[in-house]
């Protein structure tokens, strides 16, 4: 069998209409716009209306993605959703998306890898296509972070927003294009620095866990920041060097949108000018698994796309677990 490479055929997204600005947060917790901007680069974030759920966003991002590709849902082989905020513990959000789309022959599941959920799902989908067992795989990053954010905690409530974005992976028509490499890492010792205390089998939901506000994000910011700066920078630089490239060869760097300072540090480590770095954190905050595909959407759907055929694109992320990784893509069309 000839070599099969996976490439991104199409991108779609969904953004809730409601905006939560820094000025809004000033009336909710002890914070201010200047403090938030200087530490994170975030001006506002999107918030999904209560009761709609993750699959509501994921389905709408998927529909736009498929429409742009001219592909029917019935043609999909598989659906993978990267998320830490599923509609429910089970069934998987991917099952709900499959049913709503009418993707009758597709199978699917969710991947929980924090802010690396999309990147890990992308790697899995790529290997599914390379193996020859699947051809069209829909990968969605979707998170309703407002559902697990404590809006009395000034250190975390400023960071997160809600959004979904999807990419359709297909068999690349030409052999020298598409995904070239992935580097993925996990270090479970990071559990104590970024997690949700209750709601799992170790600490099931009770009146006590609810009253103690244990069903929200818990983060030790300085520890996470220190590791994220080091590891996301390192893994992004590593994938370039491993493939015989330099920062000058990279047309676009698409990083996870957690903090502008982390993004800047990674770009410096790679030797990439800021003009080739995609950022939208100011508009959306940290949407966890949705950040990278949201950035891809903006880079590809602009009137003047920021990538052309043959361009090298690097993606990198860091998240809870700890998890981190990078991907190298040679853009087709």
mmCIF file of C-alpha atoms in Angstrom:
data_model
loop_
_atom_site.group_PDB
_atom_site.id
_atom_site.type_symbol
_atom_site.label_atom_id
_atom_site.label_comp_id
_atom_site.label_asym_id
_atom_site.label_seq_id
_atom_site.Cartn_x
_atom_site.Cartn_y
_atom_site.Cartn_z
ATOM 1 C CA UNK A 1 0.000 0.000 0.000
ATOM 2 C CA UNK A 2 1.405 3.461 -0.890
ATOM 3 C CA UNK A 3 2.127 5.887 1.960
ATOM 4 C CA UNK A 4 -1.010 7.662 3.184
ATOM 5 C CA UNK A 5 -0.639 11.052 4.838
ATOM 6 C CA UNK A 6 -3.388 12.884 6.682
ATOM 7 C CA UNK A 7 -4.036 16.548 5.972
ATOM 8 C CA UNK A 8 -6.477 19.197 7.164
ATOM 9 C CA UNK A 9 -9.139 19.473 4.496
ATOM 10 C CA UNK A 10 -11.442 21.930 6.264
ATOM 11 C CA UNK A 11 -11.975 23.905 9.476
ATOM 12 C CA UNK A 12 -15.126 25.050 11.295
ATOM 13 C CA UNK A 13 -15.901 26.754 14.581
ATOM 14 C CA UNK A 14 -18.635 27.836 16.980
ATOM 15 C CA UNK A 15 -18.462 30.795 19.377
ATOM 16 C CA UNK A 16 -21.200 31.573 21.913
ATOM 17 C CA UNK A 17 -22.653 35.060 21.519
ATOM 18 C CA UNK A 18 -22.379 36.096 25.160
ATOM 19 C CA UNK A 19 -19.186 37.951 26.054
ATOM 20 C CA UNK A 20 -17.654 38.198 29.533
ATOM 21 C CA UNK A 21 -15.263 41.157 29.594
ATOM 22 C CA UNK A 22 -12.622 42.102 32.108
ATOM 23 C CA UNK A 23 -14.866 44.984 33.120
ATOM 24 C CA UNK A 24 -17.641 42.491 33.857
ATOM 25 C CA UNK A 25 -15.289 40.512 36.073
ATOM 26 C CA UNK A 26 -14.403 43.646 38.016
ATOM 27 C CA UNK A 27 -17.962 43.515 39.398
ATOM 28 C CA UNK A 28 -17.673 39.829 40.305
ATOM 29 C CA UNK A 29 -14.269 39.425 41.978
ATOM 30 C CA UNK A 30 -11.403 41.572 43.243
ATOM 31 C CA UNK A 31 -9.615 42.204 39.947
ATOM 32 C CA UNK A 32 -9.253 44.818 37.222
ATOM 33 C CA UNK A 33 -8.642 45.040 33.498
ATOM 34 C CA UNK A 34 -5.025 46.202 33.798
ATOM 35 C CA UNK A 35 -4.106 43.347 36.142
ATOM 36 C CA UNK A 36 -5.682 40.721 33.869
ATOM 37 C CA UNK A 37 -4.198 42.125 30.655
ATOM 38 C CA UNK A 38 -0.680 42.424 32.055
ATOM 39 C CA UNK A 39 -0.623 38.837 33.306
ATOM 40 C CA UNK A 40 -2.581 36.989 30.637
ATOM 41 C CA UNK A 41 -3.315 39.168 27.606
ATOM 42 C CA UNK A 42 -7.045 38.394 27.851
ATOM 43 C CA UNK A 43 -9.682 41.130 27.289
ATOM 44 C CA UNK A 44 -12.823 39.011 27.106
ATOM 45 C CA UNK A 45 -14.076 35.462 26.757
ATOM 46 C CA UNK A 46 -17.222 33.774 25.367
ATOM 47 C CA UNK A 47 -19.744 32.057 27.651
ATOM 48 C CA UNK A 48 -22.283 29.417 26.569
ATOM 49 C CA UNK A 49 -25.872 29.795 27.758
ATOM 50 C CA UNK A 50 -26.783 27.386 30.596
ATOM 51 C CA UNK A 51 -28.313 24.046 29.643
ATOM 52 C CA UNK A 52 -26.906 23.793 26.115
ATOM 53 C CA UNK A 53 -23.856 21.636 26.785
ATOM 54 C CA UNK A 54 -20.653 20.772 24.999
ATOM 55 C CA UNK A 55 -22.275 18.831 22.147
ATOM 56 C CA UNK A 56 -24.310 21.904 21.173
ATOM 57 C CA UNK A 57 -21.101 23.743 20.297
ATOM 58 C CA UNK A 58 -19.295 20.724 18.871
ATOM 59 C CA UNK A 59 -22.109 19.918 16.444
ATOM 60 C CA UNK A 60 -22.225 23.471 15.094
ATOM 61 C CA UNK A 61 -18.472 23.616 14.601
ATOM 62 C CA UNK A 62 -18.626 20.237 12.867
ATOM 63 C CA UNK A 63 -21.413 21.312 10.536
ATOM 64 C CA UNK A 64 -19.499 24.356 9.331
ATOM 65 C CA UNK A 65 -16.386 22.239 8.851
ATOM 66 C CA UNK A 66 -18.222 19.656 6.743
ATOM 67 C CA UNK A 67 -20.071 22.290 4.716
ATOM 68 C CA UNK A 68 -16.825 24.029 3.817
ATOM 69 C CA UNK A 69 -15.370 20.713 2.662
ATOM 70 C CA UNK A 70 -18.469 19.730 0.723
ATOM 71 C CA UNK A 71 -18.540 16.448 2.641
ATOM 72 C CA UNK A 72 -21.680 14.804 3.989
ATOM 73 C CA UNK A 73 -21.796 13.480 7.543
ATOM 74 C CA UNK A 74 -22.579 10.038 6.159
ATOM 75 C CA UNK A 75 -19.080 9.975 4.615
ATOM 76 C CA UNK A 76 -17.309 10.217 7.985
ATOM 77 C CA UNK A 77 -15.450 7.170 9.268
ATOM 78 C CA UNK A 78 -14.808 8.416 12.796
ATOM 79 C CA UNK A 79 -15.300 11.348 15.190
ATOM 80 C CA UNK A 80 -12.913 12.191 18.018
ATOM 81 C CA UNK A 81 -13.723 14.944 20.532
ATOM 82 C CA UNK A 82 -11.008 16.412 22.730
ATOM 83 C CA UNK A 83 -12.658 17.764 25.883
ATOM 84 C CA UNK A 84 -12.603 17.896 29.683
ATOM 85 C CA UNK A 85 -16.186 19.155 29.889
ATOM 86 C CA UNK A 86 -18.360 16.483 28.234
ATOM 87 C CA UNK A 87 -22.137 16.770 28.342
ATOM 88 C CA UNK A 88 -22.047 13.920 30.855
ATOM 89 C CA UNK A 89 -19.578 11.284 32.060
ATOM 90 C CA UNK A 90 -21.121 8.846 29.598
ATOM 91 C CA UNK A 91 -22.023 8.440 26.842
ATOM 92 C CA UNK A 92 -19.141 10.232 25.169
ATOM 93 C CA UNK A 93 -19.787 13.617 23.594
ATOM 94 C CA UNK A 94 -18.582 12.094 20.310
ATOM 95 C CA UNK A 95 -21.608 9.769 20.407
ATOM 96 C CA UNK A 96 -23.974 12.715 20.822
ATOM 97 C CA UNK A 97 -22.264 14.572 17.962
ATOM 98 C CA UNK A 98 -22.427 11.485 15.732
ATOM 99 C CA UNK A 99 -26.155 11.141 16.306
ATOM 100 C CA UNK A 100 -26.942 14.825 15.807
ATOM 101 C CA UNK A 101 -24.911 15.017 12.609
ATOM 102 C CA UNK A 102 -26.428 11.840 11.209
ATOM 103 C CA UNK A 103 -22.977 10.312 10.707
ATOM 104 C CA UNK A 104 -24.427 6.819 10.509
ATOM 105 C CA UNK A 105 -21.265 4.871 9.697
ATOM 106 C CA UNK A 106 -18.899 6.809 11.982
ATOM 107 C CA UNK A 107 -17.601 5.502 15.281
ATOM 108 C CA UNK A 108 -16.024 7.749 17.874
ATOM 109 C CA UNK A 109 -14.974 8.613 21.389
ATOM 110 C CA UNK A 110 -13.675 11.420 23.596
ATOM 111 C CA UNK A 111 -10.087 12.143 24.599
ATOM 112 C CA UNK A 112 -9.436 13.801 27.953
ATOM 113 C CA UNK A 113 -5.985 15.393 27.913
ATOM 114 C CA UNK A 114 -6.673 18.881 29.236
ATOM 115 C CA UNK A 115 -5.505 21.639 26.939
ATOM 116 C CA UNK A 116 -3.704 19.008 24.827
ATOM 117 C CA UNK A 117 -6.983 17.246 24.027
ATOM 118 C CA UNK A 118 -7.150 18.487 20.447
ATOM 119 C CA UNK A 119 -3.480 17.794 19.739
ATOM 120 C CA UNK A 120 -3.675 14.259 21.143
ATOM 121 C CA UNK A 121 -6.875 13.622 19.155
ATOM 122 C CA UNK A 122 -5.200 14.974 16.031
ATOM 123 C CA UNK A 123 -2.306 12.550 16.434
ATOM 124 C CA UNK A 124 -4.676 9.622 16.918
ATOM 125 C CA UNK A 125 -6.762 10.561 13.869
ATOM 126 C CA UNK A 126 -3.630 10.952 11.748
ATOM 127 C CA UNK A 127 -2.471 7.451 12.628
ATOM 128 C CA UNK A 128 -5.936 6.065 11.862
ATOM 129 C CA UNK A 129 -5.680 7.504 8.352
ATOM 130 C CA UNK A 130 -2.053 6.452 7.875
ATOM 131 C CA UNK A 131 -2.985 2.874 8.808
ATOM 132 C CA UNK A 132 -5.443 2.704 5.927
ATOM 133 C CA UNK A 133 -8.372 1.725 8.147
ATOM 134 C CA UNK A 134 -10.039 5.157 8.021
ATOM 135 C CA UNK A 135 -10.083 7.976 5.481
ATOM 136 C CA UNK A 136 -12.235 10.821 6.793
ATOM 137 C CA UNK A 137 -11.930 11.597 10.487
ATOM 138 C CA UNK A 138 -13.534 14.596 12.186
ATOM 139 C CA UNK A 139 -11.486 15.978 15.087
ATOM 140 C CA UNK A 140 -13.200 18.450 17.423
ATOM 141 C CA UNK A 141 -11.825 20.509 20.293
ATOM 142 C CA UNK A 142 -14.724 21.693 22.424
ATOM 143 C CA UNK A 143 -14.954 22.873 26.025
ATOM 144 C CA UNK A 144 -17.537 24.620 28.184
ATOM 145 C CA UNK A 145 -15.045 25.841 30.761
ATOM 146 C CA UNK A 146 -17.609 28.142 32.359
ATOM 147 C CA UNK A 147 -19.301 24.973 33.683
ATOM 148 C CA UNK A 148 -16.299 24.162 35.903
ATOM 149 C CA UNK A 149 -14.993 27.664 36.621
ATOM 150 C CA UNK A 150 -15.380 29.147 40.099
ATOM 151 C CA UNK A 151 -16.365 32.771 39.574
ATOM 152 C CA UNK A 152 -15.375 33.610 43.153
ATOM 153 C CA UNK A 153 -11.751 32.580 42.470
ATOM 154 C CA UNK A 154 -9.948 35.595 41.025
ATOM 155 C CA UNK A 155 -6.956 33.519 39.936
ATOM 156 C CA UNK A 156 -8.815 31.123 37.637
ATOM 157 C CA UNK A 157 -12.069 32.794 36.588
ATOM 158 C CA UNK A 158 -10.199 35.361 34.491
ATOM 159 C CA UNK A 159 -8.605 32.685 32.319
ATOM 160 C CA UNK A 160 -11.246 30.501 30.722
ATOM 161 C CA UNK A 161 -13.889 30.749 28.025
ATOM 162 C CA UNK A 162 -16.175 28.498 25.981
ATOM 163 C CA UNK A 163 -15.793 27.551 22.303
ATOM 164 C CA UNK A 164 -15.579 24.700 19.818
ATOM 165 C CA UNK A 165 -13.660 24.183 16.590
ATOM 166 C CA UNK A 166 -13.376 21.221 14.263
ATOM 167 C CA UNK A 167 -11.070 19.991 11.517
ATOM 168 C CA UNK A 168 -11.734 17.342 8.893
ATOM 169 C CA UNK A 169 -8.756 15.076 8.288
ATOM 170 C CA UNK A 170 -8.595 13.251 4.966
ATOM 171 C CA UNK A 171 -6.058 11.372 2.843
ATOM 172 C CA UNK A 172 -3.675 13.907 1.318
ATOM 173 C CA UNK A 173 -3.725 13.860 -2.514
ATOM 174 C CA UNK A 174 0.059 14.330 -2.657
ATOM 175 C CA UNK A 175 2.598 12.250 -0.679
ATOM 176 C CA UNK A 176 4.946 15.024 0.455
ATOM 177 C CA UNK A 177 2.300 17.059 2.289
ATOM 178 C CA UNK A 178 0.141 16.711 5.392
ATOM 179 C CA UNK A 179 1.205 15.776 8.909
ATOM 180 C CA UNK A 180 4.896 14.952 9.145
ATOM 181 C CA UNK A 181 5.461 14.350 12.857
ATOM 182 C CA UNK A 182 4.086 14.474 16.397
ATOM 183 C CA UNK A 183 5.869 14.598 19.753
ATOM 184 C CA UNK A 184 3.589 13.898 22.729
ATOM 185 C CA UNK A 185 4.436 13.830 26.437
ATOM 186 C CA UNK A 186 2.712 13.069 29.746
ATOM 187 C CA UNK A 187 3.874 13.519 33.355
ATOM 188 C CA UNK A 188 1.274 12.445 35.885
ATOM 189 C CA UNK A 189 3.158 14.038 38.782
ATOM 190 C CA UNK A 190 1.539 17.292 37.650
ATOM 191 C CA UNK A 191 -1.828 16.123 39.021
ATOM 192 C CA UNK A 192 -1.471 18.190 42.196
ATOM 193 C CA UNK A 193 -1.051 21.483 40.337
ATOM 194 C CA UNK A 194 -4.038 21.498 37.960
ATOM 195 C CA UNK A 195 -7.124 19.367 38.567
ATOM 196 C CA UNK A 196 -10.758 19.157 39.691
ATOM 197 C CA UNK A 197 -11.046 17.735 43.192
ATOM 198 C CA UNK A 198 -14.396 15.941 43.013
ATOM 199 C CA UNK A 199 -16.798 14.323 40.574
ATOM 200 C CA UNK A 200 -14.751 11.242 39.733
ATOM 201 C CA UNK A 201 -14.649 7.763 41.278
ATOM 202 C CA UNK A 202 -12.041 8.742 43.880
ATOM 203 C CA UNK A 203 -14.261 11.463 45.281
ATOM 204 C CA UNK A 204 -17.845 11.099 43.990
ATOM 205 C CA UNK A 205 -20.292 13.974 44.122
ATOM 206 C CA UNK A 206 -21.887 14.509 47.520
ATOM 207 C CA UNK A 207 -23.529 17.365 49.387
ATOM 208 C CA UNK A 208 -20.145 17.882 51.066
ATOM 209 C CA UNK A 209 -18.154 18.142 47.821
ATOM 210 C CA UNK A 210 -20.692 20.582 46.385
ATOM 211 C CA UNK A 211 -20.782 22.785 49.480
ATOM 212 C CA UNK A 212 -16.964 22.780 49.570
ATOM 213 C CA UNK A 213 -16.865 23.961 45.932
ATOM 214 C CA UNK A 214 -14.799 20.964 44.851
ATOM 215 C CA UNK A 215 -16.310 20.685 41.364
ATOM 216 C CA UNK A 216 -14.339 23.596 39.948
ATOM 217 C CA UNK A 217 -10.869 24.033 38.450
ATOM 218 C CA UNK A 218 -8.071 24.019 41.011
ATOM 219 C CA UNK A 219 -4.777 25.456 39.804
ATOM 220 C CA UNK A 220 -1.478 26.385 41.383
ATOM 221 C CA UNK A 221 -0.670 29.076 38.844
ATOM 222 C CA UNK A 222 3.067 29.680 39.402
ATOM 223 C CA UNK A 223 3.921 25.968 39.236
ATOM 224 C CA UNK A 224 1.878 25.425 36.073
ATOM 225 C CA UNK A 225 3.333 28.531 34.434
ATOM 226 C CA UNK A 226 6.922 27.478 35.153
ATOM 227 C CA UNK A 227 6.530 23.998 33.677
ATOM 228 C CA UNK A 228 4.412 25.205 30.750
ATOM 229 C CA UNK A 229 6.971 27.781 29.646
ATOM 230 C CA UNK A 230 9.762 25.206 29.720
ATOM 231 C CA UNK A 231 8.015 22.208 28.214
ATOM 232 C CA UNK A 232 5.892 23.837 25.502
ATOM 233 C CA UNK A 233 8.928 25.768 24.312
ATOM 234 C CA UNK A 234 11.126 22.670 24.368
ATOM 235 C CA UNK A 235 8.745 20.365 22.521
ATOM 236 C CA UNK A 236 8.066 22.972 19.824
ATOM 237 C CA UNK A 237 11.791 23.494 19.260
ATOM 238 C CA UNK A 238 12.433 19.739 19.376
ATOM 239 C CA UNK A 239 10.055 18.877 16.538
ATOM 240 C CA UNK A 240 11.696 21.480 14.292
ATOM 241 C CA UNK A 241 15.207 20.227 15.001
ATOM 242 C CA UNK A 242 14.166 16.578 14.724
ATOM 243 C CA UNK A 243 12.924 17.183 11.177
ATOM 244 C CA UNK A 244 15.999 19.097 10.011
ATOM 245 C CA UNK A 245 14.328 22.520 10.037
ATOM 246 C CA UNK A 246 14.947 25.868 11.711
ATOM 247 C CA UNK A 247 12.627 28.603 12.903
ATOM 248 C CA UNK A 248 13.092 30.368 9.563
ATOM 249 C CA UNK A 249 11.478 27.410 7.804
ATOM 250 C CA UNK A 250 8.253 27.667 9.824
ATOM 251 C CA UNK A 251 5.576 29.796 8.172
ATOM 252 C CA UNK A 252 3.138 29.612 11.076
ATOM 253 C CA UNK A 253 3.294 28.724 14.766
ATOM 254 C CA UNK A 254 -0.096 27.801 16.256
ATOM 255 C CA UNK A 255 0.259 27.563 20.047
ATOM 256 C CA UNK A 256 -2.236 26.762 22.767
ATOM 257 C CA UNK A 257 -3.716 30.024 24.050
ATOM 258 C CA UNK A 258 -3.113 29.918 27.793
ATOM 259 C CA UNK A 259 -0.977 32.992 28.379
ATOM 260 C CA UNK A 260 0.754 35.493 26.097
ATOM 261 C CA UNK A 261 3.987 35.202 28.036
ATOM 262 C CA UNK A 262 4.103 31.424 27.513
ATOM 263 C CA UNK A 263 3.431 31.884 23.797
ATOM 264 C CA UNK A 264 6.155 34.529 23.467
ATOM 265 C CA UNK A 265 8.686 32.327 25.257
ATOM 266 C CA UNK A 266 7.956 29.399 22.934
ATOM 267 C CA UNK A 267 8.303 31.575 19.832
ATOM 268 C CA UNK A 268 11.657 32.935 21.043
ATOM 269 C CA UNK A 269 12.939 29.434 21.744
ATOM 270 C CA UNK A 270 11.994 28.407 18.196
ATOM 271 C CA UNK A 271 13.484 31.517 16.589
ATOM 272 C CA UNK A 272 10.122 32.540 15.127
ATOM 273 C CA UNK A 273 9.127 36.175 14.642
ATOM 274 C CA UNK A 274 5.876 37.284 16.292
ATOM 275 C CA UNK A 275 4.364 38.005 12.859
ATOM 276 C CA UNK A 276 4.273 34.240 12.246
ATOM 277 C CA UNK A 277 2.585 33.395 15.557
ATOM 278 C CA UNK A 278 -1.206 33.015 15.710
ATOM 279 C CA UNK A 279 -2.836 34.500 18.813
ATOM 280 C CA UNK A 280 -6.469 35.142 19.681
ATOM 281 C CA UNK A 281 -6.315 34.829 23.459
ATOM 282 C CA UNK A 282 -7.376 38.466 23.878
ATOM 283 C CA UNK A 283 -10.771 37.706 22.313
ATOM 284 C CA UNK A 284 -11.536 34.245 23.675
ATOM 285 C CA UNK A 285 -9.299 33.464 26.654
ATOM 286 C CA UNK A 286 -8.248 29.878 27.272
ATOM 287 C CA UNK A 287 -10.842 27.600 25.659
ATOM 288 C CA UNK A 288 -8.790 24.494 26.538
ATOM 289 C CA UNK A 289 -9.121 21.912 23.727
ATOM 290 C CA UNK A 290 -10.566 24.482 21.313
ATOM 291 C CA UNK A 291 -7.684 26.977 21.258
ATOM 292 C CA UNK A 292 -5.508 25.469 18.507
ATOM 293 C CA UNK A 293 -8.320 24.748 16.011
ATOM 294 C CA UNK A 294 -9.779 28.220 16.709
ATOM 295 C CA UNK A 295 -6.419 29.715 15.764
ATOM 296 C CA UNK A 296 -6.235 27.528 12.665
ATOM 297 C CA UNK A 297 -9.678 28.729 11.635
ATOM 298 C CA UNK A 298 -8.607 32.362 11.810
ATOM 299 C CA UNK A 299 -5.343 31.707 9.968
ATOM 300 C CA UNK A 300 -7.018 29.780 7.151
ATOM 301 C CA UNK A 301 -10.310 31.640 6.796
ATOM 302 C CA UNK A 302 -8.905 35.158 6.595
ATOM 303 C CA UNK A 303 -9.241 36.951 3.228
ATOM 304 C CA UNK A 304 -5.521 36.546 2.862
ATOM 305 C CA UNK A 305 -4.771 33.107 4.387
ATOM 306 C CA UNK A 306 -1.583 33.002 6.406
ATOM 307 C CA UNK A 307 -0.512 29.662 4.937
ATOM 308 C CA UNK A 308 0.117 28.534 1.377
ATOM 309 C CA UNK A 309 0.748 25.151 -0.178
ATOM 310 C CA UNK A 310 4.094 23.788 0.991
ATOM 311 C CA UNK A 311 4.307 25.933 4.143
ATOM 312 C CA UNK A 312 5.409 24.307 7.380
ATOM 313 C CA UNK A 313 3.110 24.760 10.368
ATOM 314 C CA UNK A 314 3.956 23.881 13.970
ATOM 315 C CA UNK A 315 1.332 23.417 16.685
ATOM 316 C CA UNK A 316 2.129 23.093 20.383
ATOM 317 C CA UNK A 317 0.160 22.784 23.608
ATOM 318 C CA UNK A 318 0.513 22.246 27.349
ATOM 319 C CA UNK A 319 -2.218 21.144 29.729
ATOM 320 C CA UNK A 320 -3.382 19.321 32.834
ATOM 321 C CA UNK A 321 -1.884 15.953 33.533
ATOM 322 C CA UNK A 322 0.676 17.321 32.896
ATOM 323 C CA UNK A 323 0.360 16.800 29.143
ATOM 324 C CA UNK A 324 2.204 18.571 26.353
ATOM 325 C CA UNK A 325 3.158 18.051 22.742
ATOM 326 C CA UNK A 326 3.792 19.423 19.276
ATOM 327 C CA UNK A 327 2.834 18.649 15.682
ATOM 328 C CA UNK A 328 4.514 19.412 12.365
ATOM 329 C CA UNK A 329 2.331 19.870 9.303
ATOM 330 C CA UNK A 330 3.230 20.677 5.713
ATOM 331 C CA UNK A 331 0.229 22.525 4.379
ATOM 332 C CA UNK A 332 -1.444 21.209 1.248
ATOM 333 C CA UNK A 333 -4.318 23.495 0.132
#
